[in-house]
Amino acid sequence: MRQEGEAVNSLQAVIAKMPRIELIAGPTPIERLHRIEEALGNSLGGVRLFVKRDDVMGLGGGGSKLRKLEFLLGDAKTKEADTVIAVGGRQSNHARLTAAAAARCGLKCELMLTQAVPRYDTDYQQSGNVLLDNLFGATIHDLPSSANAWDHANARAISLRAEGRGAYVTPTGGSSPIGCLGYAACALEIVEQSRALGIQFDRIVIPNGSSGTHAGLAAGFVALEQAPSLVRSFCVLANEEDSRDTTAKLLGATLQLLDVRASVDATEIDVIGSERGSAYGAPTASMMRSLRLMARCEGLLLDPVYSGKAFAGLLAGICNGDYAPGHNVLFIMTGGSPGLFAYRNEFAG
Ligand SMILES: Cc1ncc(COP(=O)(O)O)c(C=O)c1O
């Protein structure tokens, strides 16, 4: 078996060859949730809780999508794009961060936003991420829920190219193998921080929307010769089975891109569907409780669509004894706090 250092070096070397634009200044911090541990008391069962602060990044309000955009915009630059097109729901964090990153890189940005979530109040339609999309100078194309945003984006790219412009369409949620490289690189970052802190993380917990965060992290850990089940996600968009399949496919394609000859079966991928609720973007009581607990105990912000649901799943798992006493669990705070302003009605009072 190869030494761990060798696997680290070869993953670093492969990633270093990929086109990348720096959008994040250095590793995001890892912090212990002392006050939540105290609040959970005996029900914590001796589990130690940590967060990786991917919500703390200098650009555009920060969040997980910047990791993917470092590689996607790197690819866009090599293809001489002058315009980036992103697709998403009205309150897409990926769209907002694409707009911010495009501004930083001197690229134009167009967003194809659908009414994926049936919320038509002013807060949802005008505040939160949409307000920031406008501030970052993006052109917004409003599409109905029935529209295929991906087709619209590609049609727009074709017409821009016909005018002699260079258009680059980013994948939904930034989740292509190229986008997943951002979280494969994050796996390296976690391994280095783990060594520096002297803490071995037994489980890493994340939300799963378009599955690129899970696939990228798991690909990184597999490249580092660790089990893909180190990563557990709570799906919030598709159901559990579909999310697991999408994650497995993306993970396989990302391993290929990384030139890692390992195969991972879908049964080795840990996706849990208990927190999705009635639909994508529909608030749940457990999301509201977890979000308030994090805010009131730690002064930290989860978001109502992704991280709030995933953290609720982590808390439920702790109470059910899913994590062994003495285990170190790392929750990745993926950002998305602008979405809170779109859900003002839920949180008022
Ligand atoms: C704040 C936040 N967390 C998590 C996710 C999920 O990441 P992925 O789409 O890679 O599964 C998203 C995706 O939009 C997000 O905006």
CSV table of C-alpha atoms and ligand atoms in Angstrom, one decimal:
chain,number,residue,atom,x,y,z
A,1,MET,CA,0.0,0.0,0.0
A,2,ARG,CA,1.2,3.5,-0.8
A,3,GLN,CA,2.2,5.9,2.0
A,4,GLU,CA,-0.5,8.5,2.8
A,5,GLY,CA,2.0,11.3,1.9
A,6,GLU,CA,2.3,9.8,-1.6
A,7,ALA,CA,-1.4,9.9,-2.2
A,8,VAL,CA,-1.5,13.5,-0.9
A,9,ASN,CA,1.3,14.5,-3.3
A,10,SER,CA,-0.2,12.9,-6.3
A,11,LEU,CA,-3.7,14.4,-5.7
A,12,GLN,CA,-2.0,17.8,-5.2
A,13,ALA,CA,-0.1,17.4,-8.4
A,14,VAL,CA,-3.2,16.4,-10.5
A,15,ILE,CA,-5.2,19.3,-9.1
A,16,ALA,CA,-2.3,21.8,-9.6
A,17,LYS,CA,-2.5,21.0,-13.4
A,18,MET,CA,-6.1,22.0,-13.7
A,19,PRO,CA,-7.0,25.5,-14.9
A,20,ARG,CA,-8.1,27.5,-11.8
A,21,ILE,CA,-8.8,31.1,-10.8
A,22,GLU,CA,-8.2,31.9,-7.2
A,23,LEU,CA,-11.4,33.1,-5.6
A,24,ILE,CA,-10.9,32.0,-2.0
A,25,ALA,CA,-8.0,33.3,0.2
A,26,GLY,CA,-6.6,30.3,1.9
A,27,PRO,CA,-8.2,27.4,3.9
A,28,THR,CA,-11.5,28.1,5.7
A,29,PRO,CA,-11.3,27.7,9.4
A,30,ILE,CA,-12.4,24.7,11.4
A,31,GLU,CA,-14.1,25.5,14.8
A,32,ARG,CA,-15.6,23.4,17.6
A,33,LEU,CA,-19.2,24.0,18.5
A,34,HIS,CA,-18.7,24.2,22.3
A,35,ARG,CA,-22.0,25.9,23.1
A,36,ILE,CA,-24.1,23.6,21.1
A,37,GLU,CA,-22.3,20.6,22.7
A,38,GLU,CA,-23.2,22.2,26.1
A,39,ALA,CA,-26.8,22.7,25.1
A,40,LEU,CA,-27.2,19.1,23.9
A,41,GLY,CA,-25.7,17.8,27.1
A,42,ASN,CA,-26.2,14.0,27.6
A,43,SER,CA,-28.0,13.6,24.3
A,44,LEU,CA,-24.7,14.3,22.6
A,45,GLY,CA,-23.4,10.9,23.8
A,46,GLY,CA,-19.8,12.0,23.9
A,47,VAL,CA,-19.7,13.1,20.2
A,48,ARG,CA,-17.5,16.2,19.5
A,49,LEU,CA,-18.9,18.6,16.9
A,50,PHE,CA,-16.9,20.8,14.6
A,51,VAL,CA,-17.7,23.1,11.7
A,52,LYS,CA,-15.7,23.9,8.6
A,53,ARG,CA,-16.5,27.5,7.8
A,54,ASP,CA,-17.1,27.5,4.0
A,55,ASP,CA,-19.6,30.2,4.7
A,56,VAL,CA,-16.6,32.5,5.5
A,57,MET,CA,-15.1,33.7,2.2
A,58,GLY,CA,-14.2,37.1,1.1
A,59,LEU,CA,-16.1,37.2,-2.2
A,60,GLY,CA,-19.8,37.8,-2.9
A,61,GLY,CA,-21.0,36.8,0.6
A,62,GLY,CA,-19.1,33.5,0.4
A,63,GLY,CA,-20.2,29.9,0.3
A,64,SER,CA,-19.4,26.4,-1.1
A,65,LYS,CA,-20.1,27.3,-4.8
A,66,LEU,CA,-16.9,29.5,-4.9
A,67,ARG,CA,-14.8,26.3,-4.5
A,68,LYS,CA,-16.5,24.9,-7.7
A,69,LEU,CA,-16.3,28.3,-9.5
A,70,GLU,CA,-12.5,28.4,-9.1
A,71,PHE,CA,-12.2,25.5,-11.5
A,72,LEU,CA,-15.3,26.3,-13.7
A,73,LEU,CA,-14.1,29.9,-14.3
A,74,GLY,CA,-10.6,28.5,-14.8
A,75,ASP,CA,-12.1,26.4,-17.6
A,76,ALA,CA,-14.1,29.3,-18.9
A,77,LYS,CA,-10.9,31.4,-19.2
A,78,THR,CA,-9.1,28.7,-21.1
A,79,LYS,CA,-12.0,28.7,-23.5
A,80,GLU,CA,-11.8,32.5,-23.9
A,81,ALA,CA,-15.2,33.1,-22.6
A,82,ASP,CA,-16.3,36.7,-22.0
A,83,THR,CA,-19.7,35.8,-20.6
A,84,VAL,CA,-20.7,33.2,-18.0
A,85,ILE,CA,-24.2,31.8,-18.0
A,86,ALA,CA,-25.6,30.1,-14.9
A,87,VAL,CA,-28.9,28.4,-14.3
A,88,GLY,CA,-30.8,28.0,-11.0
A,89,GLY,CA,-33.9,28.7,-8.9
A,90,ARG,CA,-34.9,32.2,-8.1
A,91,GLN,CA,-32.9,32.2,-4.9
A,92,SER,CA,-29.9,30.2,-6.2
A,93,ASN,CA,-26.7,30.7,-4.2
A,94,HIS,CA,-24.8,29.3,-7.2
A,95,ALA,CA,-26.2,32.0,-9.4
A,96,ARG,CA,-25.3,34.7,-6.9
A,97,LEU,CA,-21.7,33.5,-6.5
A,98,THR,CA,-21.3,33.1,-10.3
A,99,ALA,CA,-22.4,36.7,-10.6
A,100,ALA,CA,-19.9,37.8,-8.0
A,101,ALA,CA,-17.0,35.7,-9.3
A,102,ALA,CA,-17.7,36.9,-12.9
A,103,ALA,CA,-17.6,40.5,-11.7
A,104,ARG,CA,-14.2,39.8,-10.0
A,105,CYS,CA,-12.9,38.3,-13.2
A,106,GLY,CA,-14.1,41.0,-15.5
A,107,LEU,CA,-16.6,38.6,-17.2
A,108,LYS,CA,-20.3,39.4,-18.1
A,109,CYS,CA,-22.8,37.2,-16.3
A,110,GLU,CA,-26.3,36.1,-17.4
A,111,LEU,CA,-28.6,34.1,-15.1
A,112,MET,CA,-31.5,31.9,-16.1
A,113,LEU,CA,-33.6,31.8,-13.0
A,114,THR,CA,-36.7,29.6,-12.7
A,115,GLN,CA,-39.6,29.6,-10.2
A,116,ALA,CA,-38.5,26.2,-8.9
A,117,VAL,CA,-40.0,27.0,-5.5
A,118,PRO,CA,-43.6,28.2,-5.5
A,119,ARG,CA,-43.1,31.3,-3.3
A,120,TYR,CA,-44.3,34.5,-5.0
A,121,ASP,CA,-44.0,37.0,-2.1
A,122,THR,CA,-41.8,40.1,-2.5
A,123,ASP,CA,-39.1,38.8,-0.1
A,124,TYR,CA,-38.6,35.6,-2.1
A,125,GLN,CA,-38.9,37.3,-5.5
A,126,GLN,CA,-36.8,40.5,-4.8
A,127,SER,CA,-34.6,40.1,-1.7
A,128,GLY,CA,-31.8,37.7,-0.7
A,129,ASN,CA,-29.8,36.3,-3.5
A,130,VAL,CA,-31.8,38.1,-6.3
A,131,LEU,CA,-31.0,41.5,-4.8
A,132,LEU,CA,-27.3,40.6,-4.8
A,133,ASP,CA,-27.4,39.2,-8.3
A,134,ASN,CA,-28.5,42.6,-9.4
A,135,LEU,CA,-25.9,44.4,-7.4
A,136,PHE,CA,-23.2,42.2,-9.0
A,137,GLY,CA,-24.4,43.4,-12.4
A,138,ALA,CA,-25.8,40.1,-13.7
A,139,THR,CA,-28.5,40.1,-16.4
A,140,ILE,CA,-31.4,38.1,-15.0
A,141,HIS,CA,-33.7,36.1,-17.3
A,142,ASP,CA,-36.9,35.3,-15.5
A,143,LEU,CA,-38.3,31.9,-16.4
A,144,PRO,CA,-41.4,30.1,-15.3
A,145,SER,CA,-41.3,26.9,-13.3
A,146,SER,CA,-42.1,24.8,-16.4
A,147,ALA,CA,-39.1,26.2,-18.4
A,148,ASN,CA,-36.0,24.2,-19.0
A,149,ALA,CA,-33.3,26.6,-17.8
A,150,TRP,CA,-30.5,24.5,-19.2
A,151,ASP,CA,-32.0,24.7,-22.8
A,152,HIS,CA,-32.5,28.4,-22.4
A,153,ALA,CA,-28.9,28.8,-21.3
A,154,ASN,CA,-27.5,26.9,-24.2
A,155,ALA,CA,-29.7,28.7,-26.7
A,156,ARG,CA,-28.5,32.0,-25.3
A,157,ALA,CA,-24.9,30.8,-25.5
A,158,ILE,CA,-25.4,29.9,-29.2
A,159,SER,CA,-26.8,33.3,-30.0
A,160,LEU,CA,-24.0,35.1,-28.1
A,161,ARG,CA,-21.4,33.0,-30.1
A,162,ALA,CA,-23.2,34.0,-33.3
A,163,GLU,CA,-22.4,37.6,-32.4
A,164,GLY,CA,-18.8,36.7,-32.0
A,165,ARG,CA,-18.9,36.5,-28.2
A,166,GLY,CA,-17.4,33.7,-26.0
A,167,ALA,CA,-20.1,32.2,-23.8
A,168,TYR,CA,-19.6,29.6,-21.1
A,169,VAL,CA,-22.5,27.8,-19.5
A,170,THR,CA,-21.8,26.6,-15.9
A,171,PRO,CA,-23.6,23.3,-14.9
A,172,THR,CA,-26.6,23.2,-12.6
A,173,GLY,CA,-25.3,24.0,-9.1
A,174,GLY,CA,-21.7,24.0,-10.5
A,175,SER,CA,-21.8,20.2,-10.3
A,176,SER,CA,-19.8,18.8,-13.2
A,177,PRO,CA,-16.6,16.8,-12.8
A,178,ILE,CA,-14.7,20.1,-13.3
A,179,GLY,CA,-16.8,21.8,-10.6
A,180,CYS,CA,-16.3,18.8,-8.3
A,181,LEU,CA,-12.6,19.4,-8.3
A,182,GLY,CA,-13.3,22.3,-5.8
A,183,TYR,CA,-14.4,19.8,-3.2
A,184,ALA,CA,-11.7,17.2,-4.1
A,185,ALA,CA,-9.3,20.1,-3.3
A,186,CYS,CA,-11.2,20.7,-0.1
A,187,ALA,CA,-10.6,17.0,1.0
A,188,LEU,CA,-6.9,17.8,0.8
A,189,GLU,CA,-7.5,20.9,2.8
A,190,ILE,CA,-9.3,19.0,5.5
A,191,VAL,CA,-6.6,16.3,5.7
A,192,GLU,CA,-3.9,19.0,6.1
A,193,GLN,CA,-6.0,20.8,8.8
A,194,SER,CA,-6.8,17.5,10.5
A,195,ARG,CA,-3.1,16.8,10.8
A,196,ALA,CA,-2.3,20.3,12.0
A,197,LEU,CA,-5.0,20.3,14.6
A,198,GLY,CA,-4.3,16.7,15.7
A,199,ILE,CA,-7.9,15.7,15.2
A,200,GLN,CA,-9.1,12.8,13.1
A,201,PHE,CA,-12.6,13.4,11.7
A,202,ASP,CA,-14.7,10.3,11.8
A,203,ARG,CA,-17.6,11.7,9.7
A,204,ILE,CA,-18.0,14.7,7.5
A,205,VAL,CA,-21.6,15.9,7.1
A,206,ILE,CA,-22.9,18.1,4.3
A,207,PRO,CA,-26.1,19.1,2.4
A,208,ASN,CA,-26.7,17.5,-1.0
A,209,GLY,CA,-28.5,19.5,-3.8
A,210,SER,CA,-27.0,18.9,-7.2
A,211,SER,CA,-24.6,16.4,-5.5
A,212,GLY,CA,-21.3,18.0,-6.5
A,213,THR,CA,-20.2,18.8,-3.0
A,214,HIS,CA,-20.6,15.2,-1.9
A,215,ALA,CA,-19.1,13.7,-5.1
A,216,GLY,CA,-16.1,16.1,-5.0
A,217,LEU,CA,-15.3,15.5,-1.4
A,218,ALA,CA,-15.8,11.7,-1.7
A,219,ALA,CA,-13.6,11.7,-4.8
A,220,GLY,CA,-10.9,13.6,-2.9
A,221,PHE,CA,-11.0,11.1,0.0
A,222,VAL,CA,-11.0,8.1,-2.3
A,223,ALA,CA,-7.9,9.6,-4.1
A,224,LEU,CA,-6.4,9.8,-0.6
A,225,GLU,CA,-7.2,6.2,0.0
A,226,GLN,CA,-10.0,6.8,2.5
A,227,ALA,CA,-13.5,5.3,2.5
A,228,PRO,CA,-16.1,7.3,0.5
A,229,SER,CA,-18.5,6.7,3.5
A,230,LEU,CA,-16.4,9.2,5.5
A,231,VAL,CA,-18.8,11.7,3.8
A,232,ARG,CA,-22.5,11.7,4.7
A,233,SER,CA,-25.0,14.0,3.0
A,234,PHE,CA,-28.6,14.9,3.6
A,235,CYS,CA,-30.4,15.4,0.3
A,236,VAL,CA,-32.7,18.5,-0.1
A,237,LEU,CA,-33.5,18.5,-3.8
A,238,ALA,CA,-34.0,15.0,-5.3
A,239,ASN,CA,-35.1,12.0,-3.3
A,240,GLU,CA,-32.6,9.7,-1.5
A,241,GLU,CA,-32.2,7.1,-4.3
A,242,ASP,CA,-31.8,9.6,-7.1
A,243,SER,CA,-29.4,11.7,-5.1
A,244,ARG,CA,-27.3,8.7,-4.4
A,245,ASP,CA,-27.3,7.7,-8.1
A,246,THR,CA,-26.3,11.2,-9.2
A,247,THR,CA,-23.6,11.4,-6.5
A,248,ALA,CA,-22.2,8.0,-7.6
A,249,LYS,CA,-22.1,9.0,-11.3
A,250,LEU,CA,-20.4,12.3,-10.6
A,251,LEU,CA,-18.0,10.7,-8.2
A,252,GLY,CA,-17.0,8.2,-10.9
A,253,ALA,CA,-16.5,10.9,-13.5
A,254,THR,CA,-14.5,13.1,-11.0
A,255,LEU,CA,-12.2,10.1,-10.2
A,256,GLN,CA,-11.6,9.7,-13.9
A,257,LEU,CA,-10.7,13.4,-14.3
A,258,LEU,CA,-8.3,13.0,-11.3
A,259,ASP,CA,-6.8,9.9,-13.0
A,260,VAL,CA,-7.6,7.8,-10.0
A,261,ARG,CA,-8.3,4.1,-10.9
A,262,ALA,CA,-10.8,3.3,-8.2
A,263,SER,CA,-14.4,2.5,-8.5
A,264,VAL,CA,-17.0,3.2,-5.9
A,265,ASP,CA,-20.4,1.5,-5.8
A,266,ALA,CA,-23.5,3.5,-5.1
A,267,THR,CA,-24.1,1.3,-2.0
A,268,GLU,CA,-20.9,2.9,-0.5
A,269,ILE,CA,-22.3,6.4,-0.8
A,270,ASP,CA,-24.0,7.7,2.3
A,271,VAL,CA,-27.0,9.9,1.4
A,272,ILE,CA,-29.9,10.3,3.8
A,273,GLY,CA,-33.3,11.6,2.6
A,274,SER,CA,-35.0,12.2,6.0
A,275,GLU,CA,-34.7,16.0,6.0
A,276,ARG,CA,-35.9,17.0,2.6
A,277,GLY,CA,-39.5,17.7,3.8
A,278,SER,CA,-42.3,18.0,1.3
A,279,ALA,CA,-40.2,19.7,-1.4
A,280,TYR,CA,-37.0,21.5,-2.3
A,281,GLY,CA,-37.1,24.8,-0.7
A,282,ALA,CA,-40.0,24.0,1.6
A,283,PRO,CA,-39.2,24.9,5.2
A,284,THR,CA,-39.4,22.1,7.8
A,285,ALA,CA,-39.8,22.3,11.6
A,286,SER,CA,-36.5,20.6,12.2
A,287,MET,CA,-34.7,23.0,9.8
A,288,MET,CA,-36.2,25.9,11.8
A,289,ARG,CA,-35.1,24.4,15.1
A,290,SER,CA,-31.5,23.6,13.9
A,291,LEU,CA,-31.1,27.1,12.4
A,292,ARG,CA,-32.2,28.8,15.6
A,293,LEU,CA,-30.0,26.6,17.7
A,294,MET,CA,-27.0,27.4,15.7
A,295,ALA,CA,-27.8,31.1,15.7
A,296,ARG,CA,-28.6,31.4,19.4
A,297,CYS,CA,-25.8,29.1,20.7
A,298,GLU,CA,-23.0,30.0,18.4
A,299,GLY,CA,-23.9,33.2,16.6
A,300,LEU,CA,-23.5,31.3,13.2
A,301,LEU,CA,-25.9,31.3,10.2
A,302,LEU,CA,-27.2,28.2,8.5
A,303,ASP,CA,-29.4,28.7,5.5
A,304,PRO,CA,-33.1,27.5,5.2
A,305,VAL,CA,-32.7,25.4,2.0
A,306,TYR,CA,-29.5,23.4,2.4
A,307,SER,CA,-27.4,23.6,5.5
A,308,GLY,CA,-30.3,24.1,7.9
A,309,LYS,CA,-31.8,20.8,6.8
A,310,ALA,CA,-28.5,19.0,6.8
A,311,PHE,CA,-27.6,20.2,10.3
A,312,ALA,CA,-31.1,19.1,11.4
A,313,GLY,CA,-30.3,15.7,10.1
A,314,LEU,CA,-27.0,15.6,12.0
A,315,LEU,CA,-28.7,16.6,15.2
A,316,ALA,CA,-31.4,13.9,14.8
A,317,GLY,CA,-28.6,11.3,14.1
A,318,ILE,CA,-26.8,12.3,17.3
A,319,CYS,CA,-30.0,11.9,19.3
A,320,ASN,CA,-30.5,8.4,17.7
A,321,GLY,CA,-27.0,7.3,18.6
A,322,ASP,CA,-25.8,7.2,14.9
A,323,TYR,CA,-22.4,8.6,15.9
A,324,ALA,CA,-20.2,6.7,18.3
A,325,PRO,CA,-19.1,8.3,21.6
A,326,GLY,CA,-15.8,10.1,21.2
A,327,HIS,CA,-16.2,10.5,17.5
A,328,ASN,CA,-15.3,13.8,15.9
A,329,VAL,CA,-18.0,15.0,13.4
A,330,LEU,CA,-17.2,17.8,11.0
A,331,PHE,CA,-20.2,19.7,9.6
A,332,ILE,CA,-19.4,21.8,6.5
A,333,MET,CA,-21.1,25.2,6.7
A,334,THR,CA,-21.8,25.7,3.0
A,335,GLY,CA,-23.1,29.3,3.3
A,336,GLY,CA,-26.4,30.6,1.7
A,337,SER,CA,-27.3,33.0,4.4
A,338,PRO,CA,-28.7,35.6,1.9
A,339,GLY,CA,-31.5,33.0,1.5
A,340,LEU,CA,-32.7,33.8,5.0
A,341,PHE,CA,-34.0,37.2,3.8
A,342,ALA,CA,-36.1,35.5,1.2
A,343,TYR,CA,-37.8,33.5,4.0
A,344,ARG,CA,-38.4,36.5,6.2
A,345,ASN,CA,-42.0,35.4,6.9
A,346,GLU,CA,-40.8,32.1,8.5
A,347,PHE,CA,-38.3,33.7,10.8
A,348,ALA,CA,-40.2,36.9,11.8
A,349,GLY,CA,-40.9,37.0,15.5
B,1,LIG,C1,-25.6,26.9,0.6
B,1,LIG,C2,-25.6,25.6,-0.2
B,1,LIG,N1,-25.2,24.5,0.5
B,1,LIG,C3,-25.2,23.3,-0.2
B,1,LIG,C4,-25.5,23.2,-1.5
B,1,LIG,C5,-25.5,21.8,-2.1
B,1,LIG,O1,-24.4,21.6,-2.9
B,1,LIG,P1,-24.4,20.6,-4.1
B,1,LIG,O2,-25.4,21.3,-5.1
B,1,LIG,O3,-23.0,20.5,-4.6
B,1,LIG,O4,-25.0,19.3,-3.6
B,1,LIG,C6,-25.9,24.3,-2.2
B,1,LIG,C7,-26.2,24.2,-3.6
B,1,LIG,O5,-26.9,25.1,-4.2
B,1,LIG,C8,-25.9,25.6,-1.5
B,1,LIG,O6,-26.2,26.7,-2.2
